[in-house]
């Protein structure tokens, strides 16, 4: 490894023009829990296209080898190509792996839809492209395990949806990096069967959930629901049968998904199926791609039936929320700041949600096929603000989080009202913020204030490798 200076700082702070095995750093692009991302170019060809260089923050992080193997198996236009891999030795002597990936100049999916409300045909194209990418992944027997809007970029050049961040992916034969009862990914995207497994085996030190393709499809359904309504679905409160066995019989759906006249009927039917409480009713990613492509074929109509599993709107009771909070109390670490704030009881309306506005317009008719989509009218951003591993502009509320009252006020002193949730602003770094379930927004860590007894797992898996 060559370097422009013997005083090179840690992985997240490499100076410009640092050279790593033939790749020269030209700009900083972002930082996550496990890696720092830089825009780089070939040191031998300065006119070559830029690449994304993802450098491990922790020495010898095995996630990078697993991600490289997974990307090498999955070739699809909506999956960044793996171009190279190597390692960098820090001045302290530690060795940090890095990956060189196709550079994606794009806008996070939810940001693009919020800044430039998208027509139903374009939403279908995005979901078609994502379902095709997921089908490619599943064809290898692999799963992504962290599908969500924040891990999708809409490419500026052609409007294609690109599935990003394969660091938590899993494929046959890969060594597990998550401890037993560890659930990588963001909780609100977790499937009902994964929640139920955690509820049933939370006391076990050896039980390990086996992720499946159905988990990815549910997460894709949550992403579609968020695009269509601005809200998230959530698993209902489990029930017990006469033997004391827990069951999840339904998913709580936003009213807008079921009733709003501006929700595209084809996307509503597809989303309802993906959000089925029974995994087998979600179908496969390949079937989903085929169905979406048919809805985009001119002069051709395709109908889809809603799932037979029971669905209910958000008619939550105080008993249900308390039961769910108590059941979750032994599942993860308590966020430290809650011990200070929990002395102030939440107000009566803290867990209710108002009907969200729906930005989508009525479908004006079918368009061309997803793979031949015309470029979307993308909201332009300064070139130096593009991130390969994007973060949301505002933190998103989590299940069990205290909500502001009808006046928009949170119950505790020092709490902030952001995006319909109550938060505490901290100065923690990204790793500590992620460890305690916070959200990093423009360099600031926001911790969700949860109901008493409610615990929120990490949003991107454990920060330590077993």
Coordinates of C-alpha atoms in Angstrom, one line a residue:
X1 CA 0.0 0.0 0.0
X2 CA 1.2 3.4 -1.0
X3 CA 0.2 6.6 0.7
X4 CA 0.6 10.2 0.1
X5 CA 1.7 10.7 3.7
X6 CA 3.1 8.7 6.5
X7 CA 0.7 10.6 8.8
X8 CA -2.4 9.1 7.3
X9 CA -5.3 9.3 9.8
X10 CA -7.8 6.5 10.6
X11 CA -10.0 4.9 8.0
X12 CA -12.8 7.4 8.2
X13 CA -10.5 10.4 7.7
X14 CA -8.2 9.5 4.8
X15 CA -6.9 12.7 3.1
X16 CA -7.4 13.3 -0.6
X17 CA -4.9 11.7 -3.0
X18 CA -4.3 8.8 -0.6
X19 CA -3.6 5.7 -2.8
X20 CA -4.8 2.3 -1.8
X21 CA -3.4 -0.5 -4.0
X22 CA -3.8 1.5 -7.2
X23 CA -7.0 3.5 -6.3
X24 CA -6.6 7.2 -5.5
X25 CA -9.1 8.8 -3.1
X26 CA -10.6 12.0 -4.6
X27 CA -13.5 12.7 -2.2
X28 CA -15.2 11.6 1.0
X29 CA -18.7 10.2 0.3
X30 CA -20.1 8.9 3.6
X31 CA -19.7 6.8 6.7
X32 CA -21.7 4.0 8.3
X33 CA -21.2 1.7 11.3
X34 CA -18.8 -0.7 9.6
X35 CA -17.3 1.3 6.7
X36 CA -16.2 4.7 5.3
X37 CA -17.0 5.3 1.7
X38 CA -14.9 7.4 -0.7
X39 CA -15.1 8.4 -4.3
X40 CA -11.9 7.2 -6.0
X41 CA -10.3 6.8 -9.4
X42 CA -7.7 4.5 -10.9
X43 CA -4.2 5.8 -10.0
X44 CA -3.1 4.6 -13.5
X45 CA -5.9 6.2 -15.5
X46 CA -7.1 9.6 -14.1
X47 CA -9.7 9.8 -16.9
X48 CA -11.4 6.6 -15.9
X49 CA -14.9 6.6 -14.3
X50 CA -15.1 7.2 -10.6
X51 CA -15.6 4.2 -8.2
X52 CA -16.8 3.8 -4.7
X53 CA -14.1 2.7 -2.3
X54 CA -15.6 1.2 0.9
X55 CA -13.0 0.9 3.6
X56 CA -13.6 -1.1 6.9
X57 CA -13.5 1.0 10.0
X58 CA -12.5 -2.0 12.1
X59 CA -9.5 -4.2 11.4
X60 CA -10.0 -7.5 9.6
X61 CA -13.8 -7.0 9.5
X62 CA -15.1 -10.3 8.1
X63 CA -18.3 -8.6 6.7
X64 CA -16.2 -7.2 3.8
X65 CA -15.2 -10.7 2.6
X66 CA -18.8 -11.9 2.8
X67 CA -20.1 -8.8 1.0
X68 CA -17.5 -9.2 -1.7
X69 CA -18.5 -12.9 -2.2
X70 CA -22.2 -12.1 -2.4
X71 CA -21.7 -9.2 -4.9
X72 CA -19.5 -11.4 -7.1
X73 CA -22.4 -13.9 -7.4
X74 CA -25.1 -11.4 -8.2
X75 CA -24.9 -9.6 -11.5
X76 CA -27.9 -7.2 -12.2
X77 CA -28.2 -3.6 -13.5
X78 CA -29.8 -2.6 -10.1
X79 CA -26.9 -4.1 -8.0
X80 CA -23.6 -2.2 -7.9
X81 CA -20.8 -4.2 -9.5
X82 CA -17.8 -5.4 -7.5
X83 CA -14.7 -4.1 -9.3
X84 CA -11.9 -4.9 -6.9
X85 CA -11.0 -5.7 -3.3
X86 CA -7.9 -5.2 -1.2
X87 CA -6.6 -4.1 2.2
X88 CA -5.0 -1.0 3.7
X89 CA -2.5 -0.9 6.5
X90 CA -3.0 2.0 8.9
X91 CA 0.0 3.8 10.4
X92 CA -0.7 1.8 13.6
X93 CA -0.2 -1.4 11.7
X94 CA -3.8 -2.6 11.7
X95 CA -5.1 -4.1 8.4
X96 CA -8.4 -2.9 7.1
X97 CA -10.1 -4.6 4.1
X98 CA -11.7 -2.5 1.4
X99 CA -14.1 -3.0 -1.6
X100 CA -14.1 -1.2 -4.9
X101 CA -17.6 -0.9 -6.3
X102 CA -19.4 0.7 -9.2
X103 CA -20.1 4.4 -8.3
X104 CA -23.8 5.2 -8.0
X105 CA -24.6 8.9 -8.3
X106 CA -28.1 8.9 -6.9
X107 CA -30.7 10.2 -4.5
X108 CA -32.1 8.1 -1.6
X109 CA -35.5 6.6 -2.6
X110 CA -37.7 8.2 0.0
X111 CA -36.0 11.6 -0.5
X112 CA -36.5 11.4 -4.3
X113 CA -40.2 10.6 -3.9
X114 CA -40.6 13.3 -1.3
X115 CA -38.8 16.0 -3.2
X116 CA -40.4 15.1 -6.5
X117 CA -43.7 13.2 -6.0
X118 CA -43.6 10.2 -8.4
X119 CA -46.4 8.9 -10.7
X120 CA -47.7 5.3 -10.1
X121 CA -46.0 4.0 -13.3
X122 CA -42.6 5.3 -12.1
X123 CA -43.2 3.7 -8.7
X124 CA -44.0 0.4 -10.5
X125 CA -40.7 0.7 -12.4
X126 CA -38.7 1.2 -9.2
X127 CA -40.4 -1.8 -7.6
X128 CA -39.9 -3.8 -10.7
X129 CA -36.2 -3.0 -10.8
X130 CA -35.8 -3.8 -7.1
X131 CA -37.8 -7.1 -7.4
X132 CA -35.6 -8.1 -10.3
X133 CA -32.5 -7.4 -8.2
X134 CA -33.9 -9.3 -5.3
X135 CA -34.8 -12.2 -7.5
X136 CA -31.2 -12.4 -8.7
X137 CA -30.1 -12.5 -5.1
X138 CA -32.6 -15.2 -4.2
X139 CA -31.7 -17.3 -7.2
X140 CA -28.3 -17.7 -5.5
X141 CA -30.0 -18.9 -2.3
X142 CA -29.0 -15.6 -0.7
X143 CA -30.9 -13.0 1.2
X144 CA -30.2 -9.2 1.6
X145 CA -31.7 -8.8 5.2
X146 CA -31.7 -5.0 5.1
X147 CA -34.0 -4.0 2.3
X148 CA -35.4 -0.5 3.0
X149 CA -35.8 2.9 1.3
X150 CA -32.6 4.2 2.8
X151 CA -30.7 1.3 1.1
X152 CA -32.0 2.2 -2.3
X153 CA -30.6 5.0 -4.5
X154 CA -32.4 6.4 -7.5
X155 CA -29.7 7.0 -10.1
X156 CA -29.6 10.5 -11.5
X157 CA -28.6 9.6 -15.0
X158 CA -31.5 7.3 -15.8
X159 CA -33.8 7.0 -12.8
X160 CA -33.0 3.4 -12.1
X161 CA -33.5 2.1 -8.6
X162 CA -30.2 0.7 -7.2
X163 CA -30.2 -1.7 -4.3
X164 CA -27.3 -0.9 -2.0
X165 CA -25.5 -2.1 1.1
X166 CA -25.1 -5.9 1.0
X167 CA -23.0 -6.0 4.2
X168 CA -25.7 -7.9 6.2
X169 CA -26.4 -10.3 3.3
X170 CA -26.2 -14.0 3.8
X171 CA -25.6 -16.9 1.3
X172 CA -25.3 -20.7 1.6
X173 CA -22.1 -21.6 3.3
X174 CA -21.4 -18.1 4.7
X175 CA -20.3 -18.1 8.3
X176 CA -22.8 -16.3 10.6
X177 CA -21.6 -13.0 11.9
X178 CA -24.6 -12.2 14.1
X179 CA -25.0 -13.7 17.5
X180 CA -27.9 -15.9 18.4
X181 CA -31.1 -13.9 18.7
X182 CA -29.5 -11.1 16.8
X183 CA -31.6 -9.5 14.0
X184 CA -29.7 -7.4 11.5
X185 CA -31.6 -4.7 9.7
X186 CA -34.2 -2.1 10.8
X187 CA -36.9 -3.3 13.1
X188 CA -39.9 -1.7 11.3
X189 CA -39.0 -3.7 8.2
X190 CA -38.8 -7.0 10.1
X191 CA -41.3 -9.7 9.0
X192 CA -44.0 -10.9 11.3
X193 CA -42.5 -14.4 11.5
X194 CA -39.2 -12.9 12.7
X195 CA -40.9 -10.9 15.3
X196 CA -42.8 -13.9 16.5
X197 CA -39.6 -16.0 16.7
X198 CA -38.0 -13.3 18.8
X199 CA -41.1 -13.2 21.1
X200 CA -41.1 -17.0 21.5
X201 CA -37.3 -17.5 22.1
X202 CA -36.1 -14.3 23.6
X203 CA -34.9 -16.2 26.7
X204 CA -32.8 -18.7 24.6
X205 CA -29.1 -18.2 24.3
X206 CA -28.8 -20.6 21.4
X207 CA -31.9 -20.1 19.2
X208 CA -31.1 -18.6 15.9
X209 CA -33.6 -17.3 13.4
X210 CA -33.1 -18.5 9.8
X211 CA -33.8 -15.7 7.4
X212 CA -35.6 -16.5 4.2
X213 CA -36.6 -14.9 0.9
X214 CA -40.0 -14.2 2.4
X215 CA -38.3 -11.8 4.9
X216 CA -36.9 -9.7 2.0
X217 CA -40.3 -9.7 0.3
X218 CA -42.0 -8.4 3.4
X219 CA -39.3 -5.6 3.7
X220 CA -40.0 -4.7 0.1
X221 CA -43.7 -4.5 0.9
X222 CA -42.9 -2.2 3.8
X223 CA -40.9 0.0 1.4
X224 CA -43.8 0.0 -1.1
X225 CA -46.2 0.9 1.7
X226 CA -44.0 3.8 2.9
X227 CA -43.8 5.1 -0.7
X228 CA -47.6 4.9 -1.2
X229 CA -48.8 6.3 2.1
X230 CA -45.9 7.8 4.0
X231 CA -46.6 5.4 6.9
X232 CA -45.3 2.0 7.9
X233 CA -47.3 -1.2 8.6
X234 CA -46.6 -3.0 11.9
X235 CA -47.2 -6.5 13.3
X236 CA -50.3 -6.7 15.5
X237 CA -50.2 -7.7 19.1
X238 CA -49.6 -11.5 19.3
X239 CA -52.3 -13.8 20.8
X240 CA -52.0 -17.0 22.8
X241 CA -54.0 -20.2 22.0
X242 CA -55.3 -22.6 24.6
X243 CA -51.8 -24.2 24.9
X244 CA -50.2 -20.9 25.6
X245 CA -48.5 -20.7 22.1
X246 CA -48.0 -17.3 20.6
X247 CA -49.6 -16.4 17.3
X248 CA -49.5 -13.4 15.0
X249 CA -52.7 -13.2 13.0
X250 CA -52.5 -9.9 11.3
X251 CA -50.6 -6.8 10.3
X252 CA -51.7 -3.3 11.2
X253 CA -51.9 -1.4 7.9
X254 CA -52.2 2.4 7.4
X255 CA -55.7 3.4 6.5
X256 CA -54.5 5.2 3.4
X257 CA -53.2 1.9 1.9
X258 CA -56.7 0.4 2.1
X259 CA -58.9 3.5 1.5
X260 CA -57.1 6.4 -0.2
X261 CA -58.5 6.8 -3.7
X262 CA -55.1 8.1 -5.0
X263 CA -53.3 4.9 -4.1
X264 CA -52.6 3.0 -7.4
X265 CA -54.9 -0.1 -7.3
X266 CA -52.3 -2.4 -8.8
X267 CA -49.6 -1.3 -6.3
X268 CA -52.2 -1.6 -3.5
X269 CA -52.9 -5.2 -4.4
X270 CA -49.2 -6.1 -4.7
X271 CA -48.3 -4.4 -1.4
X272 CA -51.1 -6.1 0.5
X273 CA -49.8 -9.5 -0.7
X274 CA -46.2 -8.7 0.2
X275 CA -47.4 -7.7 3.7
X276 CA -49.3 -11.0 4.2
X277 CA -48.8 -12.3 7.7
X278 CA -48.2 -15.8 6.2
X279 CA -44.8 -16.0 4.4
X280 CA -46.1 -18.4 1.7
X281 CA -48.7 -15.9 0.5
X282 CA -46.0 -13.4 -0.5
X283 CA -44.9 -15.4 -3.5
X284 CA -41.4 -15.0 -4.9
X285 CA -39.4 -12.1 -6.1
X286 CA -39.4 -13.5 -9.6
X287 CA -43.2 -13.7 -9.6
X288 CA -43.4 -10.2 -8.3
X289 CA -41.2 -8.9 -11.1
X290 CA -43.3 -10.7 -13.7
X291 CA -46.5 -9.2 -12.3
X292 CA -45.1 -5.7 -12.1
X293 CA -43.8 -6.0 -15.7
X294 CA -47.3 -7.0 -16.9
X295 CA -48.8 -3.9 -15.2
X296 CA -46.3 -1.8 -17.2
X297 CA -47.2 -3.4 -20.5
X298 CA -49.3 -1.1 -22.7
X299 CA -53.0 -2.1 -23.1
X300 CA -52.7 -4.9 -20.7
X301 CA -54.3 -5.1 -17.3
X302 CA -53.4 -7.5 -14.6
X303 CA -55.3 -8.0 -11.3
X304 CA -54.1 -9.3 -8.0
X305 CA -56.1 -10.5 -5.1
X306 CA -55.5 -9.3 -1.6
X307 CA -54.1 -11.9 0.9
X308 CA -56.5 -14.1 2.7
X309 CA -54.7 -13.4 6.0
X310 CA -56.6 -11.0 8.2
X311 CA -55.6 -7.3 8.0
X312 CA -56.7 -4.6 10.3
X313 CA -56.4 -0.8 10.3
X314 CA -54.6 0.9 13.1
X315 CA -57.2 0.5 15.9
X316 CA -54.7 0.1 18.7
X317 CA -55.8 -0.3 22.3
X318 CA -53.9 0.8 25.4
X319 CA -53.9 -2.9 26.5
X320 CA -52.3 -4.0 23.2
X321 CA -49.5 -1.5 23.4
X322 CA -48.8 -2.3 27.0
X323 CA -48.7 -6.0 26.3
X324 CA -46.3 -5.5 23.4
X325 CA -44.1 -3.3 25.5
X326 CA -43.9 -5.8 28.3
X327 CA -43.2 -8.7 25.9
X328 CA -40.4 -6.8 24.3
X329 CA -38.9 -5.8 27.7
X330 CA -36.3 -8.6 27.8
X331 CA -35.2 -8.5 24.1
X332 CA -32.4 -6.0 23.9
X333 CA -30.4 -3.3 25.8
X334 CA -32.4 -0.4 27.4
X335 CA -31.4 2.9 25.9
X336 CA -29.5 4.6 28.6
X337 CA -31.2 8.0 28.3
X338 CA -34.6 6.5 28.9
X339 CA -33.8 6.0 32.6
X340 CA -33.6 9.7 33.0
X341 CA -36.7 10.5 30.9
X342 CA -39.0 7.7 32.0
X343 CA -40.1 9.6 35.1
X344 CA -42.4 11.7 32.9
X345 CA -45.4 9.6 31.8
X346 CA -46.4 9.7 28.1
X347 CA -49.5 11.7 27.3
X348 CA -52.7 9.9 26.3
X349 CA -52.3 10.6 22.6
X350 CA -48.6 9.8 22.4
X351 CA -49.0 6.6 20.4
X352 CA -51.7 7.6 18.0
X353 CA -51.0 8.7 14.4
X354 CA -52.9 11.1 12.3
X355 CA -53.9 10.2 8.7
X356 CA -50.8 11.0 6.5
X357 CA -51.0 13.0 3.3
X358 CA -50.5 11.0 0.2
X359 CA -48.3 12.6 -2.4
X360 CA -49.0 10.2 -5.3
X361 CA -51.4 11.3 -8.1
X362 CA -54.0 9.1 -9.8
X363 CA -52.5 6.7 -12.3
X364 CA -52.8 8.4 -15.7
X365 CA -52.3 5.1 -17.5
X366 CA -49.8 2.4 -18.2
X367 CA -46.2 3.1 -19.3
X368 CA -43.3 1.2 -20.9
X369 CA -41.5 -1.7 -19.4
X370 CA -39.4 -1.2 -16.3
X371 CA -36.1 -2.1 -17.9
X372 CA -36.6 0.6 -20.6
X373 CA -37.7 3.3 -18.2
X374 CA -37.1 6.9 -19.2
X375 CA -35.0 9.0 -16.8
X376 CA -37.0 10.3 -13.9
X377 CA -37.1 14.1 -13.3
X378 CA -34.7 13.8 -10.4
X379 CA -34.1 16.5 -7.8
X380 CA -30.6 17.7 -8.3
X381 CA -28.2 18.0 -5.4
X382 CA -24.6 19.3 -5.2
X383 CA -22.2 16.8 -6.5
X384 CA -20.2 16.7 -3.3
X385 CA -23.2 15.8 -1.2
X386 CA -23.8 12.5 -2.8
X387 CA -23.3 9.5 -0.5
X388 CA -22.9 5.9 -1.4
X389 CA -24.4 4.8 1.9
X390 CA -27.0 7.5 2.4
X391 CA -28.8 8.5 5.6
X392 CA -32.3 10.0 5.8
X393 CA -32.8 13.7 6.0
X394 CA -34.9 13.3 9.2
X395 CA -35.1 10.4 11.6
X396 CA -38.0 8.0 11.2
X397 CA -40.2 7.0 14.2
X398 CA -39.8 3.4 15.5
X399 CA -42.4 1.0 17.0
X400 CA -43.1 1.8 20.6
X401 CA -41.7 5.3 20.3
X402 CA -43.5 8.1 22.2
X403 CA -45.3 10.5 19.9
X404 CA -46.1 14.2 20.4
X405 CA -49.5 15.1 21.7
X406 CA -52.1 16.9 19.6
X407 CA -50.3 20.2 20.2
X408 CA -47.1 18.7 18.8
X409 CA -45.4 18.6 22.2
X410 CA -43.4 15.8 23.7
X411 CA -43.9 14.9 27.4
X412 CA -40.3 15.3 28.7
X413 CA -38.0 18.3 29.0
X414 CA -35.3 18.4 26.4
X415 CA -37.2 16.1 24.0
X416 CA -37.4 17.1 20.3
X417 CA -40.4 16.6 18.0
X418 CA -39.2 15.3 14.6
X419 CA -41.2 13.5 11.9
X420 CA -44.0 12.5 14.3
X421 CA -41.8 11.1 17.1
X422 CA -40.1 12.2 20.3
X423 CA -36.3 12.2 20.2
X424 CA -33.2 13.2 22.3
X425 CA -30.3 14.8 20.5
X426 CA -26.8 13.6 21.5
X427 CA -23.3 14.1 20.4
X428 CA -22.5 10.4 20.0
X429 CA -20.5 9.1 17.1
X430 CA -22.1 6.9 14.4
X431 CA -21.0 3.6 16.0
X432 CA -22.3 4.4 19.5
X433 CA -25.5 5.9 18.1
X434 CA -26.1 2.7 16.0
X435 CA -25.4 0.5 19.0
X436 CA -28.1 2.2 21.1
X437 CA -30.7 2.3 18.4
X438 CA -30.3 5.9 17.4
X439 CA -30.5 7.6 14.0
X440 CA -27.6 9.6 12.5
X441 CA -28.7 12.7 10.6
X442 CA -26.1 15.0 9.2
X443 CA -23.5 14.1 11.8
X444 CA -25.9 14.3 14.8
X445 CA -27.3 11.3 16.7
X446 CA -30.9 11.3 17.6
X447 CA -32.2 8.7 20.2
X448 CA -35.9 7.6 20.1
X449 CA -37.7 8.1 23.4
X450 CA -39.6 4.8 24.0
X451 CA -42.6 3.8 26.1
X452 CA -41.7 2.3 29.5
X453 CA -40.4 -1.2 29.0
X454 CA -40.1 -0.9 25.3
X455 CA -36.7 -1.7 23.8
X456 CA -35.4 -1.1 20.3
X457 CA -32.7 -3.3 18.8
X458 CA -29.9 -1.9 16.8
X459 CA -30.9 -0.7 13.3
X460 CA -28.0 -2.4 11.5
X461 CA -27.1 -5.4 13.6
X462 CA -24.5 -5.8 16.2
X463 CA -21.4 -3.6 16.3
X464 CA -19.2 -6.4 17.5
X465 CA -18.5 -9.6 15.6
X466 CA -18.8 -12.8 17.6

